[in-house]
PDB file of C-alpha atoms in Angstrom:
ATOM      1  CA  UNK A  19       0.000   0.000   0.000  1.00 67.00           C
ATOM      2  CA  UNK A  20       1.021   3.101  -0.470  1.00 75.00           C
ATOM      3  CA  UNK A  21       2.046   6.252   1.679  1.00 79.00           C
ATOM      4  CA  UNK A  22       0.951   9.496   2.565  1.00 82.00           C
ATOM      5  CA  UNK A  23       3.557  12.085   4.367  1.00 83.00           C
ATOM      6  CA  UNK A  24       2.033  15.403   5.483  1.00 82.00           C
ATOM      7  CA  UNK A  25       4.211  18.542   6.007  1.00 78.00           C
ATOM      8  CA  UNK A  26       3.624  21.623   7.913  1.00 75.00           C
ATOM      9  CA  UNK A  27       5.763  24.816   8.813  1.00 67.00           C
ATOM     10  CA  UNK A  28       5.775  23.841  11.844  1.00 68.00           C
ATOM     11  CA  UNK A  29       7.176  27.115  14.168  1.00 70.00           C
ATOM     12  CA  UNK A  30       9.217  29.710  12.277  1.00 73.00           C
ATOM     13  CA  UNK A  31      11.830  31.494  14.457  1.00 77.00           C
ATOM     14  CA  UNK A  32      12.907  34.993  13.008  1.00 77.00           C
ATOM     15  CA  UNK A  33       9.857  35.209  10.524  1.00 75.00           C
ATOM     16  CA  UNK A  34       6.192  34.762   9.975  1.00 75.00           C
ATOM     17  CA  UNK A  35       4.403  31.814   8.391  1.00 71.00           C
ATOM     18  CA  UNK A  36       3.127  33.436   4.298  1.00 70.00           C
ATOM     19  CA  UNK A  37      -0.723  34.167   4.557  1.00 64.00           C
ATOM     20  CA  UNK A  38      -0.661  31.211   1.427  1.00 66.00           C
ATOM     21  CA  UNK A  39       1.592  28.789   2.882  1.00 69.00           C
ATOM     22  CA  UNK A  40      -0.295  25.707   2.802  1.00 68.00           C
ATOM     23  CA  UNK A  41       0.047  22.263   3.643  1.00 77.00           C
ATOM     24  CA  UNK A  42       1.914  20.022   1.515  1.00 80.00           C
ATOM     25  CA  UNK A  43       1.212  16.721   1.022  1.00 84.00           C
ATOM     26  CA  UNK A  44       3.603  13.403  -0.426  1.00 84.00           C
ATOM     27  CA  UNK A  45       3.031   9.906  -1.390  1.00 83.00           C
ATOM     28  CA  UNK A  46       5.295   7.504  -1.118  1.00 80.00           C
ATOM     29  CA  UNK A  47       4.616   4.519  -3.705  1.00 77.00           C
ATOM     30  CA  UNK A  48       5.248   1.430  -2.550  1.00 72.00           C
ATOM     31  CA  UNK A  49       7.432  -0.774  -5.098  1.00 71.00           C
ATOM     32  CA  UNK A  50       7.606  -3.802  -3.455  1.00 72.00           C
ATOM     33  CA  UNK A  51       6.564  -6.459  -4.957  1.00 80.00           C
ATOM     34  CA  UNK A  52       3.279  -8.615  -3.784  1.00 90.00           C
ATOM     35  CA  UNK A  53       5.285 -11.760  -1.642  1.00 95.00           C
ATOM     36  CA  UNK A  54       4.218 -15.340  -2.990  1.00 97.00           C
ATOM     37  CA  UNK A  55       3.076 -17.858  -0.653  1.00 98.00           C
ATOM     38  CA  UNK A  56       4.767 -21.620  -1.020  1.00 98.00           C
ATOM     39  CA  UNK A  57       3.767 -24.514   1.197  1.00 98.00           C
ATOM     40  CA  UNK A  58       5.565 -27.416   3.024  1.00 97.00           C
ATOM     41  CA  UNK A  59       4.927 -30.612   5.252  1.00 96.00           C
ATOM     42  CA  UNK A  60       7.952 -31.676   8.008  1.00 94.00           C
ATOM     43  CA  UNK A  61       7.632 -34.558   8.085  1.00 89.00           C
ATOM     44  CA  UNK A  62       6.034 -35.480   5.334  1.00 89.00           C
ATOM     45  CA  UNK A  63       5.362 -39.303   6.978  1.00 89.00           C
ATOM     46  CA  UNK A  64       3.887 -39.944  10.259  1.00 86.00           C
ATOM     47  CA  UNK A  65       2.608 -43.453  11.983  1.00 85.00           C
ATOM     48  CA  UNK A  66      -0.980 -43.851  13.129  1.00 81.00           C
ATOM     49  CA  UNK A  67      -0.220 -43.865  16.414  1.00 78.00           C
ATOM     50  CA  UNK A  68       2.727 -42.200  17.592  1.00 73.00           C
ATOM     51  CA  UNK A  69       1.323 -38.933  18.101  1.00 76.00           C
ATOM     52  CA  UNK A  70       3.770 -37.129  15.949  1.00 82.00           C
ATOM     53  CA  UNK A  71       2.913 -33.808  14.599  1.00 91.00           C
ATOM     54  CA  UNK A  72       3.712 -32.225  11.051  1.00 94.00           C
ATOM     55  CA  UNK A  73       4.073 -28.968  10.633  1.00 96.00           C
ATOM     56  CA  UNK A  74       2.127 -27.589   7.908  1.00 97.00           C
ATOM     57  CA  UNK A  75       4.033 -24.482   7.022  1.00 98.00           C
ATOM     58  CA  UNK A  76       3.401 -21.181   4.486  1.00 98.00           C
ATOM     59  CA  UNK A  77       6.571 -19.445   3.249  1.00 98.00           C
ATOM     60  CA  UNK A  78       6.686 -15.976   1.901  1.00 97.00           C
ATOM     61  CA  UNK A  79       9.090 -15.283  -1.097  1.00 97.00           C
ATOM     62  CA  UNK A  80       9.962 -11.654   0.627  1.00 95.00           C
ATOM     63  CA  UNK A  81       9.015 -10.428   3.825  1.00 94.00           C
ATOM     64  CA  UNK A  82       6.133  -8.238   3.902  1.00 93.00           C
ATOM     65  CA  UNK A  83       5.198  -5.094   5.865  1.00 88.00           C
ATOM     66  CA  UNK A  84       1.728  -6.280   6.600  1.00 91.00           C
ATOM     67  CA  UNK A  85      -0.233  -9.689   7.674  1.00 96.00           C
ATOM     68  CA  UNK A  86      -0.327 -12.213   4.585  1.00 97.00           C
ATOM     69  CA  UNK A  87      -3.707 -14.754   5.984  1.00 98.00           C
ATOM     70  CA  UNK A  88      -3.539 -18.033   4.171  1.00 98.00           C
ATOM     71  CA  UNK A  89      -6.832 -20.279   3.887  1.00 98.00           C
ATOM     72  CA  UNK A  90      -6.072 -23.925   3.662  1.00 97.00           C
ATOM     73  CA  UNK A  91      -7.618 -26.505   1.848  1.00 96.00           C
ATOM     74  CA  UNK A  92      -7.691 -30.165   2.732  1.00 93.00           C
ATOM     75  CA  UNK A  93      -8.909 -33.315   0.242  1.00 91.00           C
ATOM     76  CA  UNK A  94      -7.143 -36.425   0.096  1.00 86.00           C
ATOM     77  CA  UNK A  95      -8.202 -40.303   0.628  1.00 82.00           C
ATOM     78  CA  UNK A  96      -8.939 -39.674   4.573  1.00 78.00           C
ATOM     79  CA  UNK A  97     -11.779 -38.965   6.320  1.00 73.00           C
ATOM     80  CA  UNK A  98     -11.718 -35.903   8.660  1.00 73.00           C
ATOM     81  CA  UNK A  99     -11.760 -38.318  12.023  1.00 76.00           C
ATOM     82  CA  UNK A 100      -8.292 -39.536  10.926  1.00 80.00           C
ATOM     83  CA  UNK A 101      -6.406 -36.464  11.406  1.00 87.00           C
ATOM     84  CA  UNK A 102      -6.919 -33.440  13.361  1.00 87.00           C
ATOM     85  CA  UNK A 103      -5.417 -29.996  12.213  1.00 91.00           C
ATOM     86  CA  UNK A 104      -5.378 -27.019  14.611  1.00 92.00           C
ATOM     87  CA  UNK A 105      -6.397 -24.633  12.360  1.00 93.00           C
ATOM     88  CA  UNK A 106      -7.417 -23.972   8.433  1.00 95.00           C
ATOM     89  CA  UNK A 107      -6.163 -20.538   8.095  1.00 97.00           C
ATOM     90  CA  UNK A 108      -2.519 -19.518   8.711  1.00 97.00           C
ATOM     91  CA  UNK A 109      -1.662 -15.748   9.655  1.00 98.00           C
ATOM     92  CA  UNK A 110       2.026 -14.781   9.061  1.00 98.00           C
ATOM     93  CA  UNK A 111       2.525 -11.559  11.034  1.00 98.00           C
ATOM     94  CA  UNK A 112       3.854  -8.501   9.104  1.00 95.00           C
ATOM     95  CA  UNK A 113       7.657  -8.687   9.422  1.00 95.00           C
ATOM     96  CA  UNK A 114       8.304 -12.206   9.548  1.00 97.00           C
ATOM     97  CA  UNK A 115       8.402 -14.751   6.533  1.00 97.00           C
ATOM     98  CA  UNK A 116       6.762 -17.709   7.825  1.00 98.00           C
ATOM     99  CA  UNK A 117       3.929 -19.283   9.748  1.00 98.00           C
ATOM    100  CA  UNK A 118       2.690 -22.773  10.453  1.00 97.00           C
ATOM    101  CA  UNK A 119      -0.163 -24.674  11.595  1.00 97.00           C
ATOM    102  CA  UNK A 120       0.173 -28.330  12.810  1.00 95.00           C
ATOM    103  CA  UNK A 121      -1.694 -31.799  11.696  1.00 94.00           C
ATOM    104  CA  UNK A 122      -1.744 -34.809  13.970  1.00 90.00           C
ATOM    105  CA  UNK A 123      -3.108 -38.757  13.211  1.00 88.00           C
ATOM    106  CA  UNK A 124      -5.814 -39.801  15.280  1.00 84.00           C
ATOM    107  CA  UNK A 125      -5.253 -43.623  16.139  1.00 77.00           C
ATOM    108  CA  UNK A 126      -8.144 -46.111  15.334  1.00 76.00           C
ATOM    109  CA  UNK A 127      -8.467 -49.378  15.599  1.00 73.00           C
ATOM    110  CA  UNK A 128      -9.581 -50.772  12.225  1.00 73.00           C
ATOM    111  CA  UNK A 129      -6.937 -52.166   9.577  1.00 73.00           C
ATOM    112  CA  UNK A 130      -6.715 -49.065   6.416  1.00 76.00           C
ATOM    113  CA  UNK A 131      -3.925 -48.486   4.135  1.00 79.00           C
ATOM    114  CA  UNK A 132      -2.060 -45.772   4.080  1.00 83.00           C
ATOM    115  CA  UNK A 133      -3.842 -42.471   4.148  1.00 88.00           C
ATOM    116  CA  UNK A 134      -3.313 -39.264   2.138  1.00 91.00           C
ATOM    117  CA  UNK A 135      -4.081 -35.762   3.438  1.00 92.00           C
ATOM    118  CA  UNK A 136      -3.399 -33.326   0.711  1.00 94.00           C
ATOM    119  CA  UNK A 137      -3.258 -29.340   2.259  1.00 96.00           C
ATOM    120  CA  UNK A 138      -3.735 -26.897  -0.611  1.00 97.00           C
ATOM    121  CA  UNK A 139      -3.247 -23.512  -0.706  1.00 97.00           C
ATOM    122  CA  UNK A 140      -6.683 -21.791  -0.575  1.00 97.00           C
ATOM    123  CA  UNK A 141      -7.797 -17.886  -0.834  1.00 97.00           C
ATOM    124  CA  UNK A 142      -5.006 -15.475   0.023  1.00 97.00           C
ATOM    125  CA  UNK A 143      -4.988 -11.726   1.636  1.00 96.00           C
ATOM    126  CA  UNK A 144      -1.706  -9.354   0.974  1.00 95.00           C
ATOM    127  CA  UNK A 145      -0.123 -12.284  -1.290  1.00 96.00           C
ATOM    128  CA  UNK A 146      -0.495 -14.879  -4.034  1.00 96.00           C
ATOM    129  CA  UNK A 147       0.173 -18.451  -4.718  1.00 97.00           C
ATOM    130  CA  UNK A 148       3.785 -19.892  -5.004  1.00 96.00           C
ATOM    131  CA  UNK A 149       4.969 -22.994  -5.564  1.00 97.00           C
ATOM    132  CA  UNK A 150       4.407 -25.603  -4.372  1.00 97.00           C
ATOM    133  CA  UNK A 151       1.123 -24.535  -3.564  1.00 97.00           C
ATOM    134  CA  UNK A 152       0.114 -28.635  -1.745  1.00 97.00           C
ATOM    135  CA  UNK A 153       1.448 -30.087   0.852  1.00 97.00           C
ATOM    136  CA  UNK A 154       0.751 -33.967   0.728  1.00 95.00           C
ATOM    137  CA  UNK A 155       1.386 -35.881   4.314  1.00 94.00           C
ATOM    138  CA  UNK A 156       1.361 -39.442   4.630  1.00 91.00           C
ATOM    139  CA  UNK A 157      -0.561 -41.587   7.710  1.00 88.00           C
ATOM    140  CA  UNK A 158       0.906 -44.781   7.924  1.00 85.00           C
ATOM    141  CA  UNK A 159      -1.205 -47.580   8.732  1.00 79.00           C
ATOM    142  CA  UNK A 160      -0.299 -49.122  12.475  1.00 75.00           C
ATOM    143  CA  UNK A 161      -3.359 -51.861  12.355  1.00 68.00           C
ATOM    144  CA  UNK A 162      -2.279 -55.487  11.933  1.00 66.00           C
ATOM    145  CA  UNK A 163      -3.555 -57.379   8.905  1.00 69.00           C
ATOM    146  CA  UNK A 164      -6.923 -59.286   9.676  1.00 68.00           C
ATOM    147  CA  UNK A 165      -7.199 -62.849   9.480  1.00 71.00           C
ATOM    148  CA  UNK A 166     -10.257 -64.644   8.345  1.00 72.00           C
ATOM    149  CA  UNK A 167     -11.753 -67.417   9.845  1.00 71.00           C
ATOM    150  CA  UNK A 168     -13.940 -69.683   7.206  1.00 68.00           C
ATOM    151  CA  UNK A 169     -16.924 -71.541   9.245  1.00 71.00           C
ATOM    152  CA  UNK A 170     -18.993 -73.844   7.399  1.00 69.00           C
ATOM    153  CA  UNK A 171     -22.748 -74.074   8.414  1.00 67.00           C
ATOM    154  CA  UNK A 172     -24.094 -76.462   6.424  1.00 66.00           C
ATOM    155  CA  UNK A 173     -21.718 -80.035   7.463  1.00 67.00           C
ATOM    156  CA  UNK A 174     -23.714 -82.274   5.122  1.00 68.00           C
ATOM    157  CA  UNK A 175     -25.700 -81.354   2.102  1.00 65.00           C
ATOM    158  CA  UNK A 176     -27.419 -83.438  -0.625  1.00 65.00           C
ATOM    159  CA  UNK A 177     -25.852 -84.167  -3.861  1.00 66.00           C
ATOM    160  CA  UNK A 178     -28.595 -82.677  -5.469  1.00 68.00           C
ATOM    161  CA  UNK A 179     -27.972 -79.091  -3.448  1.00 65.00           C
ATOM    162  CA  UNK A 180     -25.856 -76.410  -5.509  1.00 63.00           C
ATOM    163  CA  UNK A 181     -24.595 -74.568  -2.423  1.00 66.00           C
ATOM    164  CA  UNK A 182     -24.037 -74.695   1.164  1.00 66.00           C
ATOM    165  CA  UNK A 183     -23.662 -72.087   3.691  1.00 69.00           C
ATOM    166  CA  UNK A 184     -20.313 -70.424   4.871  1.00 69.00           C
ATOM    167  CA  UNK A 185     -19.661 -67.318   7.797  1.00 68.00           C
ATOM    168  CA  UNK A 186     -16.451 -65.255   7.341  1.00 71.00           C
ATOM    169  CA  UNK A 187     -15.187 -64.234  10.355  1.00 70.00           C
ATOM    170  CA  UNK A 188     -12.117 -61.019  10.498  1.00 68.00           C
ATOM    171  CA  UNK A 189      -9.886 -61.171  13.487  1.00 61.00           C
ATOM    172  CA  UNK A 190     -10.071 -56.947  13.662  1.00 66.00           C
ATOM    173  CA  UNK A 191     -12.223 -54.767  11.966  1.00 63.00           C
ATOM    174  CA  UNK A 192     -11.117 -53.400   8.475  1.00 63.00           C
ATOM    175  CA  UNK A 193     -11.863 -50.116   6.457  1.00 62.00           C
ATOM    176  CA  UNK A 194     -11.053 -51.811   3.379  1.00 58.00           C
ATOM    177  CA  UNK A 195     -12.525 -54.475   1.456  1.00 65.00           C
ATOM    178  CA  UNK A 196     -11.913 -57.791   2.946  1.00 63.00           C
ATOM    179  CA  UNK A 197     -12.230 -60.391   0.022  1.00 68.00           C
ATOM    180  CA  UNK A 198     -12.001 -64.315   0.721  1.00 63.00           C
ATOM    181  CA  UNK A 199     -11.746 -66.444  -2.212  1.00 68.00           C
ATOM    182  CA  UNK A 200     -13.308 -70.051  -1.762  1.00 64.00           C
ATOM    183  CA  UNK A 201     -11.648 -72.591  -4.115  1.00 67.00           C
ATOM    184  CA  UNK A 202     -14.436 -76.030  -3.940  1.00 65.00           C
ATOM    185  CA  UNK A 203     -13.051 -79.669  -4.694  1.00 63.00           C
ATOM    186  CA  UNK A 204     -14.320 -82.812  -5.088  1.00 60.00           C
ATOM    187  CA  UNK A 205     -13.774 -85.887  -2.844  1.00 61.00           C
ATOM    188  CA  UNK A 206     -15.524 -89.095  -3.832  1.00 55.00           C
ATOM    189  CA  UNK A 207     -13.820 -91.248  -1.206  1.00 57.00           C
ATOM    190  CA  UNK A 208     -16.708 -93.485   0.199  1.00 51.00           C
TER     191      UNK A 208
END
C-alpha cells in the first residue's frame, strides 16, 4: 500500500508563516513487490499412532510489511476423524516470513492403508500463490492385517444341493474391502 507524508511549517523562528503557505502533502509509492506464498509438510510421513505432529508451514518469497492470511484446503483419501489440524487458516505476522499450523493422526483401531491428506493452498490476503502450492502428508497404517476365519454351516448337504452355507469371520475390523476367495473340490472317497 502506499504512503501518505504530510508537512507543515511547523514554528518559524525569526519570521512569519506566508498568509498562502499551505500544507503540503507526499506519497510515497510502494514498489515492493506482492510476496508469494509456497507450502511445506515436516515430516512429510507420520505413523498412526505415535502422536507425531507435522508442521504444515506457508513461506513468503519476501518479507512483507503487513499480515499475509492463508486459507487452507484439505482433500485427500482420509476422512476428517483420521487427522486433526489445529487450524485452516494460517496468519504470518507482518515482518516475519513464515507461519505454520500443525496436523496430527488420530489412532483407530480398524486395519486401512495408508492415508493421504493433501493441504492446498486456498484464498489469500496481501499475497499470491507460489509454488508448491500442496502439501501432501502421509498416515501410515499401524493396524495389523486381519485374518479370516472360514466356518462352514451347512456339514452335510445333498448331492442334489448347488450350495451350502459359509460365515467369514475377520480377526479386527477393516476399512477396506476384505475379500475371501473359496476354491471347492471334489472328494468321492466313500
Amino acid at each position: 500500500d502506499n504512503e501518505m507524508v504530510t508537512i507543515d511549517a511547523g514554528v518559524i523562528e525569526n519570521g512569519e508563516e506566508s498568509a498562502t503557505f499551505t500544507l503540503v502533502t507526499v506519497t510515497i509509492e510502494n514498489d515492493d513487490a506482492i510476496p508469494s506464498v509456497s507450502i511445506s509438510a515436516l515430516p512429510i510421513s507420520i505413523k498412526e499412532d505415535l502422536g507425531t505432529q507435522v508442521k504444515i508451514t506457508a513461506t513468503l518469497s519476501a518479507v512483507s510489511s503487513f499480515d499475509v492470511v492463508v486459507s487452507l484446503l484439505k482433500s485427500g483419501n482420509t476422512v476428517a476423524t483420521d487427522f486433526t489440524i489445529s487450524t485452516t487458516t494460517i496468519t504470518i505476522p507482518a515482518g516475519t516470513s513464515s507461519a505454520f499450523v500443525t496436523l496430527g493422526a488420530v489412532s483407530d483401531p480398524s486395519f486401512e492403508t495408508n492415508e493421504e491428506v493433501i493441504v492446498d493452498l486456498g484464498t489469500i490476503i496481501r499475497g499470491v500463490k507460489g509454488s508448491p502450492d500442496q502439501a501432501i502428508v502421509i498416515i501410515e497404517n499401524d493396524d495389523a492385517v486381519p485374518v479370516a476365519t472360514l466356518s462352514v454351516l451347512d456339514e452335510k448337504i445333498n448331492e442334489d444341493k448347488n450350495s451350502s452355507n459359509f460365515d467369514e469371520t475377520l480377526s479386527t475390523s477393516t476399512i477396506v474391502t476384505a475379500t475371501l476367495n473359496v476354491v471347492s473340490g471334489i472328494d468321492t472317497t466313500v
